Structure formats: structure tokens, C-alpha cells
XYZ file of C-alpha atoms in Angstrom:
685
model
C 118.589 5.441 94.848
C 120.836 7.984 96.602
C 119.311 7.429 100.103
C 119.725 3.655 99.683
C 123.359 3.781 98.582
C 124.139 6.183 101.440
C 123.351 3.341 103.870
C 126.458 1.364 102.905
C 129.027 4.152 102.992
C 132.229 3.778 105.030
C 131.681 0.031 105.535
C 128.724 0.525 107.896
C 125.145 -0.446 107.069
C 122.596 1.936 108.595
C 119.030 1.870 107.279
C 117.206 5.213 107.515
C 113.645 6.477 107.083
C 114.735 8.190 103.854
C 116.003 4.849 102.545
C 112.649 3.213 103.391
C 110.740 5.886 101.470
C 113.113 5.551 98.512
C 112.749 1.757 98.505
C 108.945 1.919 98.582
C 108.943 4.486 95.764
C 111.287 2.272 93.758
C 109.007 -0.763 94.169
C 106.009 1.273 93.061
C 107.793 2.633 89.989
C 108.972 -0.841 89.000
C 105.465 -2.310 89.074
C 103.347 0.402 87.470
C 103.075 1.563 83.867
C 104.928 2.339 81.766
C 106.741 -0.983 82.054
C 109.731 -1.928 79.955
C 109.412 -3.780 76.694
C 111.859 -5.615 74.481
C 113.673 -3.468 71.897
C 112.893 -3.812 68.204
C 116.106 -3.376 66.247
C 114.313 -2.247 63.101
C 113.048 0.880 64.883
C 114.873 4.046 65.843
C 116.295 4.261 69.366
C 115.892 7.447 71.395
C 118.116 8.332 74.334
C 116.987 10.969 76.827
C 119.504 12.124 79.435
C 119.344 14.451 82.401
C 121.490 15.428 85.379
C 120.824 16.766 88.857
C 122.938 17.855 91.767
C 123.457 14.314 93.071
C 123.162 12.027 90.063
C 122.569 11.429 86.374
C 119.983 9.355 84.586
C 118.757 8.300 81.199
C 116.075 6.340 79.428
C 116.369 4.304 76.240
C 113.062 4.234 74.389
C 111.391 3.514 71.069
C 108.252 5.286 69.855
C 107.662 6.772 73.290
C 107.879 3.500 75.212
C 110.815 2.863 77.572
C 113.178 0.013 76.760
C 115.772 0.452 79.508
C 116.681 2.794 82.357
C 120.057 4.027 83.552
C 121.067 5.995 86.642
C 124.276 6.741 88.474
C 125.039 8.614 91.650
C 127.720 11.288 91.322
C 130.664 11.271 93.688
C 131.766 14.450 95.445
C 134.196 15.433 92.668
C 131.601 15.083 89.912
C 128.975 16.899 91.963
C 131.195 19.973 91.574
C 130.939 19.803 87.778
C 129.164 22.646 86.039
C 125.652 22.021 84.729
C 127.065 21.731 81.217
C 129.629 19.123 82.297
C 127.037 17.113 84.234
C 124.732 16.998 81.207
C 127.662 16.076 78.965
C 128.809 13.379 81.401
C 125.273 11.954 81.525
C 125.311 11.567 77.737
C 128.703 9.837 77.712
C 127.761 7.410 80.487
C 124.368 6.583 78.948
C 125.855 5.881 75.514
C 128.568 3.740 77.052
C 125.946 1.831 79.071
C 123.817 1.087 75.966
C 126.577 0.969 73.367
C 125.617 -2.541 72.222
C 122.212 -1.223 71.160
C 123.432 2.076 69.726
C 126.693 1.340 67.900
C 125.168 -0.375 64.845
C 122.284 2.096 64.459
C 121.585 5.784 64.049
C 119.638 7.207 66.982
C 118.208 10.432 68.415
C 119.783 11.925 71.539
C 117.648 14.257 73.657
C 119.021 16.638 76.274
C 117.403 19.523 78.132
C 120.647 21.524 78.029
C 120.532 23.768 74.968
C 124.302 24.372 74.876
C 125.038 20.728 74.040
C 123.534 21.286 70.595
C 126.468 23.543 69.704
C 129.212 21.291 71.031
C 131.088 21.064 67.709
C 130.984 24.808 67.024
C 132.898 25.913 70.128
C 136.368 27.274 69.646
C 138.060 26.213 72.879
C 137.114 23.146 74.904
C 138.779 21.505 77.875
C 140.798 18.300 77.797
C 137.904 16.538 79.527
C 135.528 17.616 76.766
C 138.031 16.536 74.107
C 138.161 13.024 75.586
C 134.381 12.776 75.775
C 133.947 14.192 72.265
C 136.389 11.659 70.827
C 134.365 8.854 72.401
C 131.138 10.182 70.865
C 132.727 10.014 67.394
C 132.108 6.247 67.226
C 128.327 6.793 67.350
C 125.933 8.083 64.690
C 123.278 10.286 66.254
C 121.350 13.548 66.085
C 121.194 15.834 69.140
C 117.796 17.397 69.774
C 116.924 19.827 72.559
C 114.004 19.011 74.825
C 113.008 21.506 77.547
C 113.211 20.184 81.072
C 109.433 20.175 81.531
C 109.126 17.827 78.548
C 112.117 15.631 79.327
C 110.042 12.928 80.991
C 109.840 9.228 80.291
C 106.018 9.156 80.082
C 105.984 11.871 77.392
C 109.208 10.996 75.645
C 108.424 10.718 71.976
C 105.466 12.953 71.191
C 107.813 14.901 68.896
C 109.981 12.256 67.282
C 112.449 13.753 64.804
C 112.758 12.235 61.375
C 116.075 10.506 60.762
C 117.345 10.265 57.205
C 118.219 6.613 56.775
C 121.621 6.198 55.190
C 120.643 4.097 52.192
C 116.927 4.699 51.785
C 115.968 4.634 48.105
C 112.685 5.367 46.364
C 111.647 3.655 43.173
C 108.961 5.908 41.819
C 106.204 5.186 39.332
C 105.391 8.021 36.924
C 101.911 6.973 35.772
C 100.344 10.225 36.968
C 102.388 12.482 34.681
C 100.736 11.015 31.570
C 97.590 12.963 32.409
C 99.510 16.174 33.158
C 101.076 16.713 29.724
C 97.974 18.089 28.010
C 97.464 20.871 30.584
C 101.151 21.680 31.140
C 102.179 25.176 29.936
C 105.595 23.827 28.924
C 104.589 20.657 27.079
C 100.836 21.013 26.312
C 101.188 22.145 22.683
C 104.087 19.801 21.973
C 102.161 16.851 23.436
C 99.090 17.584 21.295
C 101.054 17.906 18.055
C 103.208 14.852 18.676
C 100.095 12.854 19.603
C 98.497 13.946 16.308
C 101.578 12.742 14.432
C 102.835 16.231 13.595
C 106.523 16.085 14.548
C 107.807 18.446 11.870
C 108.417 21.283 14.340
C 109.299 18.933 17.207
C 111.621 16.350 15.727
C 113.382 15.820 19.056
C 110.187 14.740 20.825
C 108.411 11.396 20.663
C 105.738 9.471 22.539
C 106.382 6.097 24.069
C 103.702 4.289 26.095
C 102.017 7.602 26.810
C 105.212 9.296 28.043
C 106.739 12.282 26.267
C 110.473 12.045 25.634
C 113.004 14.523 24.314
C 115.562 12.150 22.903
C 116.300 9.877 25.852
C 115.135 12.424 28.449
C 111.736 11.974 30.072
C 109.792 15.241 29.973
C 108.500 16.249 33.415
C 105.414 18.513 33.447
C 105.156 21.520 35.734
C 104.364 19.791 39.035
C 106.064 19.344 42.385
C 107.646 16.224 40.907
C 110.347 18.473 39.445
C 111.471 19.644 42.877
C 111.200 16.106 44.192
C 113.478 14.695 41.470
C 116.068 17.468 41.865
C 116.177 16.935 45.620
C 116.515 13.159 45.311
C 119.442 13.467 42.885
C 121.080 16.127 45.057
C 120.409 14.930 48.617
C 118.797 11.499 48.373
C 120.044 8.371 50.083
C 122.838 7.724 47.553
C 123.402 11.348 46.513
C 126.392 13.373 47.613
C 125.149 16.984 47.832
C 127.129 17.902 44.729
C 127.126 21.441 43.385
C 124.960 23.055 40.744
C 126.807 21.883 37.627
C 127.051 18.236 38.674
C 123.456 18.133 39.859
C 122.268 19.659 36.576
C 124.198 16.954 34.730
C 122.611 14.222 36.869
C 119.088 15.566 36.338
C 119.498 16.400 32.634
C 120.876 12.941 31.935
C 117.432 11.493 32.741
C 114.839 14.262 32.653
C 113.998 17.451 30.780
C 111.968 20.606 31.319
C 112.715 24.141 30.068
C 113.603 25.728 33.436
C 115.711 22.807 34.668
C 118.924 24.777 35.287
C 117.125 27.618 37.046
C 115.141 25.235 39.250
C 118.261 23.295 40.236
C 120.089 26.502 41.182
C 117.099 27.703 43.232
C 116.762 24.455 45.201
C 120.486 24.006 45.824
C 120.786 27.568 47.134
C 118.389 26.586 49.941
C 120.063 23.287 50.865
C 120.894 23.700 54.552
C 123.427 20.870 54.533
C 125.418 22.539 51.749
C 125.256 25.922 53.471
C 126.731 24.399 56.620
C 129.222 21.906 55.252
C 130.759 23.492 52.172
C 133.479 26.117 52.111
C 132.633 29.216 50.098
C 134.951 31.377 48.081
C 133.597 34.874 47.855
C 135.080 38.299 47.294
C 132.430 40.319 49.066
C 133.056 43.692 50.597
C 134.996 46.407 48.836
C 138.531 47.187 49.947
C 138.376 50.037 52.460
C 141.831 51.386 53.382
C 142.652 52.968 56.717
C 143.099 56.762 56.792
C 146.493 57.914 55.512
C 148.770 59.204 58.328
C 150.347 62.659 58.096
C 153.430 62.500 60.316
C 155.752 59.803 61.664
C 154.933 57.805 64.782
C 151.413 59.131 65.319
C 149.502 56.195 63.841
C 150.894 52.769 64.710
C 150.078 49.122 64.169
C 151.274 46.252 66.319
C 151.179 42.472 66.454
C 152.954 39.476 67.975
C 155.162 36.901 66.261
C 154.648 33.627 68.143
C 155.971 30.093 67.956
C 159.669 30.919 68.299
C 162.100 28.734 70.289
C 162.610 29.898 73.861
C 165.967 31.565 74.448
C 168.158 31.589 77.550
C 166.709 34.996 78.403
C 163.153 33.610 78.482
C 162.021 35.154 75.191
C 159.741 33.158 72.875
C 157.831 35.922 71.042
C 158.365 39.265 69.318
C 156.218 42.380 69.705
C 156.290 44.119 66.305
C 155.438 47.849 66.339
C 155.186 49.628 62.963
C 154.777 53.317 62.149
C 152.128 53.432 59.404
C 153.600 56.632 57.904
C 157.333 55.982 57.663
C 157.036 52.147 57.809
C 159.720 52.164 60.540
C 159.488 49.146 62.844
C 160.701 48.106 66.268
C 161.192 44.392 67.024
C 160.882 43.857 70.780
C 161.611 40.391 72.254
C 159.128 39.276 74.896
C 157.416 36.246 76.423
C 154.172 34.725 75.212
C 153.024 34.494 78.827
C 153.372 38.264 79.366
C 150.159 39.994 80.413
C 148.830 43.360 79.237
C 150.689 45.197 82.013
C 154.049 43.741 80.945
C 153.375 44.558 77.287
C 152.492 48.149 78.233
C 155.747 48.538 80.197
C 157.741 47.210 77.252
C 155.915 49.556 74.868
C 156.615 52.610 77.041
C 160.260 51.629 77.518
C 161.116 50.965 73.868
C 158.664 53.035 71.796
C 157.140 55.945 73.694
C 160.467 57.079 75.163
C 161.713 57.509 71.580
C 158.649 58.742 69.698
C 156.054 59.986 72.181
C 152.406 58.991 72.550
C 150.585 57.808 69.412
C 147.205 59.050 68.213
C 145.929 55.620 67.143
C 146.983 51.975 67.425
C 145.735 49.259 65.062
C 145.966 45.666 66.312
C 144.242 42.310 66.176
C 142.060 40.954 68.958
C 144.814 39.364 70.999
C 143.713 38.887 74.594
C 146.379 41.381 75.714
C 145.065 44.100 73.401
C 141.403 43.697 74.337
C 141.974 43.499 78.094
C 140.459 46.041 80.453
C 143.902 47.260 81.539
C 145.087 47.934 77.976
C 141.892 49.737 76.941
C 141.737 51.825 80.114
C 145.416 52.789 79.880
C 145.185 54.178 76.368
C 141.840 55.830 77.053
C 143.566 57.895 79.757
C 146.212 58.983 77.231
C 143.615 59.798 74.564
C 144.900 57.176 72.124
C 142.325 55.536 69.856
C 142.467 51.725 69.685
C 141.341 50.110 66.432
C 140.818 46.341 66.346
C 140.568 44.081 63.340
C 137.586 41.756 63.044
C 138.104 38.167 64.158
C 140.398 36.104 61.914
C 140.679 38.915 59.353
C 144.349 39.985 59.490
C 143.998 42.133 56.355
C 142.844 45.009 58.589
C 146.306 45.067 60.158
C 147.964 44.345 56.829
C 150.942 46.644 57.456
C 152.145 44.611 60.431
C 151.466 41.319 58.642
C 153.780 42.420 55.799
C 156.492 43.426 58.274
C 156.110 40.076 60.062
C 156.846 38.236 56.818
C 159.908 40.394 56.174
C 161.088 39.839 59.750
C 160.751 36.077 59.324
C 162.916 36.162 56.203
C 165.493 38.364 57.945
C 165.772 36.118 60.990
C 166.090 32.947 58.926
C 168.966 34.538 57.017
C 170.736 36.006 60.057
C 170.210 33.317 62.697
C 171.444 30.298 60.764
C 171.980 27.361 63.108
C 171.997 29.569 66.245
C 168.253 29.471 66.714
C 168.522 29.573 70.494
C 169.945 33.134 70.342
C 167.566 34.745 67.874
C 166.753 37.545 70.363
C 170.394 38.714 70.202
C 170.061 39.102 66.430
C 166.930 41.290 66.609
C 168.807 44.655 66.806
C 170.670 43.774 63.603
C 167.428 42.733 61.902
C 165.720 45.963 63.001
C 168.534 48.150 61.656
C 168.617 46.272 58.354
C 164.867 46.594 57.907
C 164.697 50.312 58.736
C 167.699 51.039 56.518
C 166.126 49.476 53.408
C 163.867 51.355 51.000
C 160.149 50.673 51.285
C 158.328 49.773 48.075
C 155.404 52.125 48.806
C 157.341 55.235 49.843
C 160.493 54.662 47.817
C 162.475 55.795 50.859
C 163.966 54.036 53.849
C 162.186 54.507 57.215
C 165.360 56.108 58.630
C 165.376 58.775 55.933
C 161.676 59.591 56.383
C 161.875 59.931 60.175
C 165.294 61.619 60.549
C 165.825 63.203 57.150
C 169.215 61.521 56.753
C 170.445 57.994 56.306
C 172.393 56.371 59.175
C 176.031 55.562 58.637
C 176.551 51.914 57.716
C 180.015 50.322 58.119
C 180.937 51.256 54.548
C 180.807 54.954 55.495
C 183.683 54.485 57.946
C 186.061 54.238 55.000
C 187.930 57.543 54.236
C 186.243 59.651 51.556
C 188.237 60.926 48.579
C 187.225 64.471 49.521
C 187.999 66.313 52.724
C 184.448 66.797 53.982
C 180.856 65.947 53.196
C 178.606 68.720 51.874
C 176.505 70.341 54.608
C 173.259 72.310 54.527
C 171.736 75.030 56.695
C 169.015 74.396 59.276
C 166.426 76.188 57.118
C 167.292 74.091 54.111
C 167.154 70.906 56.205
C 163.695 71.779 57.612
C 162.392 72.428 54.102
C 163.887 69.148 53.001
C 162.012 67.310 55.780
C 158.737 69.046 54.869
C 159.072 68.162 51.183
C 160.102 64.632 52.094
C 157.016 64.055 54.242
C 154.742 65.537 51.580
C 156.298 63.255 48.985
C 155.794 60.247 51.270
C 152.111 61.118 51.811
C 151.548 61.408 48.067
C 153.230 58.084 47.397
C 151.240 56.330 50.139
C 148.031 57.836 48.748
C 148.909 56.795 45.188
C 149.834 53.285 46.305
C 146.615 52.978 48.308
C 144.466 54.151 45.389
C 146.211 51.768 43.003
C 145.770 48.805 45.313
C 142.147 49.736 46.030
C 141.349 49.858 42.316
C 143.035 46.507 41.669
C 141.470 44.822 44.703
C 137.936 46.001 43.964
C 138.126 44.769 40.368
C 137.366 41.242 41.574
C 135.196 42.183 44.541
C 131.513 42.940 44.789
C 129.669 45.132 47.223
C 127.567 43.311 49.818
C 125.389 44.879 52.477
C 123.267 43.378 55.227
C 120.494 45.052 57.170
C 119.780 44.723 60.879
C 117.697 41.610 61.418
C 119.001 39.759 58.353
C 120.036 36.154 58.913
C 123.473 35.072 57.736
C 125.722 32.033 57.756
C 129.165 32.527 59.321
C 132.182 30.993 57.608
C 134.209 28.918 60.056
C 137.969 29.385 59.766
C 140.200 26.424 60.733
C 141.564 28.542 63.588
C 138.112 28.553 65.211
C 138.147 24.792 65.691
C 139.272 23.488 69.081
C 142.724 21.980 69.236
C 142.988 18.221 68.622
C 139.552 18.179 66.975
C 138.735 16.555 63.665
C 138.974 19.656 61.498
C 138.501 17.920 58.155
C 134.983 16.745 58.984
C 133.697 19.828 60.751
C 131.043 21.977 59.149
C 132.512 24.926 57.272
C 129.752 27.313 58.342
C 127.635 28.085 61.389
C 124.202 29.573 61.577
C 121.891 31.010 60.686
C 122.536 33.952 63.018
C 120.961 37.406 63.117
C 122.736 40.650 62.197
C 122.566 43.069 65.136
C 124.171 46.113 63.543
C 126.797 47.358 61.120
C 130.041 48.521 62.748
C 131.960 49.842 59.755
C 132.296 49.581 56.029
C 132.970 45.838 56.153
C 132.269 44.690 59.735
C 129.080 43.455 61.386
C 128.022 42.507 64.905
C 126.338 39.086 64.823
C 124.105 37.546 67.506
C 125.867 34.309 68.503
C 124.679 31.645 70.969
C 125.894 32.231 74.513
C 128.063 29.094 74.465
C 130.023 30.068 71.340
C 133.031 31.819 72.852
C 134.405 33.786 69.906
C 134.229 37.431 68.942
C 130.780 38.315 67.520
C 132.324 40.866 65.126
C 132.896 39.467 61.631
C 134.288 40.824 58.414
C 131.790 40.751 55.583
C 133.944 38.242 53.682
C 133.111 35.697 56.423
C 129.352 36.216 56.078
C 126.965 35.116 53.362
C 123.172 35.333 53.183
C 121.103 32.525 54.622
C 118.941 31.238 51.788
C 116.406 29.421 53.909
C 115.876 25.678 54.073
C 114.383 23.776 51.153
C 111.626 21.342 52.163
C 111.305 18.423 49.735
C 107.720 18.223 48.422
C 105.443 15.292 49.051
C 104.927 14.273 45.455
C 101.197 13.472 45.598
C 101.158 13.192 41.824
C 103.340 10.077 41.996
C 101.497 6.784 42.052
C 102.666 3.284 42.846
C 105.554 4.570 44.929
C 107.701 1.751 46.228
C 109.719 2.535 49.344
C 111.905 -0.404 50.335
C 113.116 -0.562 53.925
C 116.431 0.940 54.916
C 119.522 -1.140 54.340
C 119.449 -3.805 57.065
C 121.894 -3.440 59.904
C 123.183 -6.482 61.737
C 121.385 -6.390 65.106
C 123.057 -6.689 68.447
C 122.556 -9.649 70.714
C 119.398 -10.344 72.684
C 119.873 -14.102 72.962
C 119.222 -15.955 76.146
C 122.209 -17.663 77.790
C 120.719 -21.072 76.840
C 120.965 -20.388 73.068
C 123.637 -22.404 71.281
C 126.114 -20.898 68.829
C 126.234 -22.674 65.484
C 128.914 -20.679 63.656
C 131.123 -17.626 64.070
C 130.849 -15.558 60.903
C 132.982 -12.506 61.625
C 135.039 -10.709 64.256
C 135.933 -7.057 64.758
C 137.401 -4.742 67.363
C 135.403 -1.580 68.027
C 137.869 1.131 69.041
C 137.162 4.358 70.887
C 138.997 7.090 72.762
C 138.160 5.375 76.062
C 139.273 1.904 75.003
C 137.971 -0.850 72.771
C 136.157 -4.163 72.836
C 135.871 -7.250 70.665
C 132.620 -8.512 69.260
C 131.667 -11.503 67.137
C 128.976 -12.103 64.522
C 127.419 -15.491 65.319
C 124.753 -17.763 63.881
C 122.432 -19.590 66.293
C 121.300 -23.218 66.273
C 117.775 -23.599 64.915
C 117.540 -19.989 63.697
C 117.636 -18.592 60.144
C 120.682 -16.700 58.858
C 118.809 -13.413 59.171
C 118.915 -13.818 62.970
C 122.723 -13.675 63.076
C 123.752 -11.190 65.756
C 126.795 -9.425 67.166
C 127.755 -10.479 70.692
C 130.512 -9.245 72.975
C 133.396 -11.357 74.218
C 131.753 -11.682 77.652
C 128.483 -12.844 76.111
C 130.403 -15.301 73.924
C 132.090 -16.727 77.034
C 128.716 -17.231 78.735
C 127.358 -19.215 75.778
C 130.347 -21.346 74.757
C 133.740 -20.703 76.440
C 135.518 -23.559 74.629
C 134.501 -22.275 71.187
C 135.611 -18.787 72.219
C 139.071 -20.116 73.117
C 139.286 -21.841 69.706
C 138.424 -18.604 67.922
C 140.921 -16.615 70.012
C 143.676 -19.170 69.360
C 143.102 -18.975 65.606
C 143.137 -15.175 65.674
C 146.356 -15.146 67.732
C 147.999 -17.619 65.327
C 147.043 -15.406 62.390
C 148.710 -12.413 64.076
C 151.923 -14.355 64.867
C 152.317 -15.652 61.311
C 151.326 -12.255 59.923
C 148.702 -14.088 57.929
C 145.692 -11.976 57.080
C 142.542 -13.765 58.322
C 139.781 -14.369 55.810
C 136.908 -11.947 55.571
C 134.478 -14.460 57.078
C 135.686 -16.848 59.778
C 133.553 -19.972 60.187
C 133.876 -22.160 63.270
C 131.357 -24.998 63.511
C 130.559 -27.266 66.423
C 128.847 -30.624 66.145
C 125.795 -30.903 68.355
C 124.455 -34.166 69.736
C 121.056 -35.260 68.563
């Protein structure tokens, strides 16, 4: 269509040879197979979308046969979109174009862009993607990838995915199990003795119509029916994917077999939905402390405190630098927008000029600390940089503790002068470094300098003429003993904490090539997204290698823009996916159709509306529209359909005005309209 639409640009009509070829091709495509057919609302819709450099297109189909086509030429701005954005835009436009078909039903969405499958697992998305994602929330669909060579209309549905209908139920007949009791290892002997009337050793069991019961529980022989029943009560149409204990209760309330609890636990461990959607509490990975420093200001840790009000001097953050030996800290005001170069200048000005170059620096994975400039700078100075794994602040626990203390100090000192908190930082720093640390038992000032600084109270005259003094040799020995005492106390504190922490932890190791699920922290969700309904895990992903005692490098998809290094507490083994058995032993299975959905309108403009049964407003991020549930003259109630306001106006504008007037009156009087609104019109005979 692009050559044809080009002929009417800029208000001038100019027919070209390219337009002639396009028009002839269009006529041929419109008259040859496959031709369109009417949709059947009881069948699953499939939407296939694709994008090119000049336009987007889609096909709505059922069982491999096209129902409708959609295409749109991209303007110059949209032609500059990335491939990902073009594919995403094609999906949004196609769903909006066919929303009347797709809103009431679950459907399959095909795209040849693999990255769109992981849309909800990305950490940061643009405002454009947020708007499009919010619009997609009103639909119920499954995204499936189809390679470009297969994304064709003629070969659309050779691999139709199975959709789990929301309220599909199965009423199962159990006639087959009557013949399985005699050969079952679990119930064979019991069945024979109870059949012979010998219930002395099996008083809990009885026969009823050929079925073996244990009290009120139906005994299930050792067949695939056991797995089938567990799966139905755990993940069936009306089940809720409850945990092991609740599922055992549901199964044991109706059925019995000796290994019931073990079988339930085995099946639930392989439920993919539970592995993805449920949060897991696990204490895996033993506590592994960092090496104990030996002297002050050689091994540091650093972090940022963000979210502070901006002061008149442009400060809205604090760079916290902590000496891991003495626990002395420097609180340096800075700006959140500062780059790695600015942070390095501040660090040299306020820390290195006082204490010299460090041997190691522990930090999180802030973009400033993992930048090329920062890494290259410290590599030149021979300083080792140690980074915590993503969203695992325990690695840099020293700075996290200081950050909490700093927050308490500032809240106490600032009061109602929150706009000048950066002027209070020197006071907060002195107060912190002058207080005794719980681990060392000494103040940071005393450990670093060997003496305590003079607080205001020392300015008062002493009752004696002079303070006692000591020689240089004695002072040096005092410093040596002090540092040795500090090292011993840090070591003792570390050992004590390690013993206490590992009491409730278990060792967990993965090998290269193992598949794991990755726990998703709330911080990994994109801003403004619906965090409550996101999956709590991602995966399965492959372990590439072990990086330390508790850190692993994981192979993530290319479109997941987060650090691939995870702490072991965020990983748990992938248990595989349980496939429900086809219970061939079950006879007389009755599978009723899925719960009926009210179909959308396909009435001709000449059809007459008999009654208006209901009204609703379908809202979305891109707007909303009204639709009405109507009954048609001469048709049964089962043919009632939803129609839009425009379609209503085409059929009966006067009845539409009556309905709108009644709805407006209900809003003015604050009267809640009834659940079903009925508006009848007399028709001439």
C-alpha cells in the first residue's frame, strides 16, 4: 500500500508505475486463497504481527485461517523507531484495531521478535513502553515467538499453543479403577481380604459398588490417575496453585493412597507457575565475611545516601566512606547527578589527602563505581575494587550500618531545617567518630590517632595543673597494642556473627551448566509498573561459572538489562516442569465447554435491537469506550452481544439517546443504576 498512499502526499495526486504494480498485486491478493472467513467466537483467536522499515501489519486468524487483516504505513518519526519498538508498536496497534474481538476472550499473540517475550522482566523501560504496557493490561493473552520465516499468513497455525481456559472443569468417571485394585501393590491384599469379608485387620476399609474406601476417602490404585488428581486440585480450572500443605489437605479430603504426601510434594516442586510466581524464603549460602583489615584506612567501603532534599548549595546526596578497620567515616555532601570523575575528585580531596591511597574499596554496583573511568583510575593506583552482587547489600554491610546511624543522626540534628542538612554533616561526622563502636569497643578517633579529641567539656579548667603525659616510645607501644586489640575484637565479633548466622543457613552449591530460577527483587521492576502482580522469579537460566563463595554468573537473555551476577540467596534450583498425565485409565470422561463468554457484535446494520441488558465502560491507559449488551429481535437470548456506542447509534439512535439520558440522570441523582438495565421498544407488526 505504501506506493499507493505516496501518490496523494502534499495535496497532489500523481500515479506512478510502482503504484500500478502495487494495485495489481493488491487485487490479486484480495481474490485468491486464502480468503477471509467469518470469526467463530467459541474458538481461540490468534494475532500475528510484524514490522518492516516502512510499515506494520497483522493478521487475525482462527485455526490457521485468516479472519481479518491490518496494515499501517509508518510516518517518518516512527520509521526511526528501533526494531523492538516497531514490533511493540505493531502489537499495540493491532490489538487496538481488533479490540472488540479480543477484549472478551483469551488469545494467542505471535511475534517474530524474541525480546518481546521478556517484556515484563526488564528492569528499566521507557515512558513510551510504560504507556503501551499499561494499555496491554486490559487484554488476556499469551505471547509466543514465531521465527520470521514462519510468520506467514498461509502457515499461521501449524503450531497452535494450548490455552488453559479459565473455568474449564472435568467431571471424571472412575469405572476403570475397579479393575486395578486386585493388581495394585498398595491395595491388592487389602482389596482381596475386604472382598472376602475379612475386615478384622482392615477395619477402616470397606467396599461400596466395587470401589474401595478408607473411611470416606476413595482409594486410588497406583496409576497415572494419582498425578492427574493432584494436578487438578493444585492447578485445575478452579484451583489456586496453593502450597504443599493445602494441596495435601484438598487431596486427602477426597482420596487416599500411602504415598500421597510424597507424591504431592514431588509434583508441586515441578510446577512452573509456582516457581515463577511465588516468593521464596530461603537461607542458602553460608555467611562468608570479608578479610579482616590490619591497619586503619587501607581497606575501605563506600556507598551513597540518596533521596535527600536539595539544598541551596546543590547537594542532594551523601557519599559515605568508611574505614573497615577503625570504623571511622567521612560524610561528603554531593549531587546525585555527579559522574564518576566528580566522585573521584571529591574522594581525592576529602579522603586521600588525609589518609593516603587505600588497598581495597568495597562498594555496590552503582553506575559511578562500575564505570570505565572509575575502574581504570584505581587500576593505575593498584587499588583492588570489590563489588557486591546485584541487590545484595549485605556484602557492603559495614557501610549499610553506618548509613542507618547517619540517618538517625541527621534526623536528630536537622530538626525542621531540612534544607540545610549539608551544613550539619560536619557535626554528625564528629559525633559519629567520637562514639565507641560496638565491635571494637573504642571510638574511631582513638583507634586512628591514639587519643580522643577534645570535646567542649574539656575546655573547662581541670582541678589539677596539667594532664599526665607519656613518652614517644610509650605512645607508639600504646598504638601497637591498641591496633592489636582492635583486630582481635573484630575477629571475635566476626566469628561470633558467622556462627550465629550459619545456624539457620544451609550450604548450597551449583555447578556450571545447572539451570536455576532467579528471585526477582521489587527493585528490579520498572518504575510505575504493577509490582504486585509481577512474577517473583525469572528463568530458568543457566549457570555460567562460580565467582566466589556465594556469587554466580548467570546467562541472562540479551534484553534483560541487569547485572548477571547473583548472590546464591537469590537463586534456587529449577525443578523442571511437571506435565499432567493423560489419564487413559479414566473412562466416561465428561469435559464441558469453557464458561461461555458474551460475544462481541457481528450484527448487520439492519438488525433491530429488542432490549438493552447491560452497560459498561472499558477503561485503558489510552482512553476508554462505552459498550452495551443488547438482545436482538427474533433471536434467542444466547445471541445477546456487546456493541459499541457507534454501532448502537447505527442501529437505533433514538434508543441510544434514551439509554444515555437515563444513565446521566442516575449520575446526577447519585442513584446507583440497577445491575441489568432493560429498555424495550415496541415494533410494528
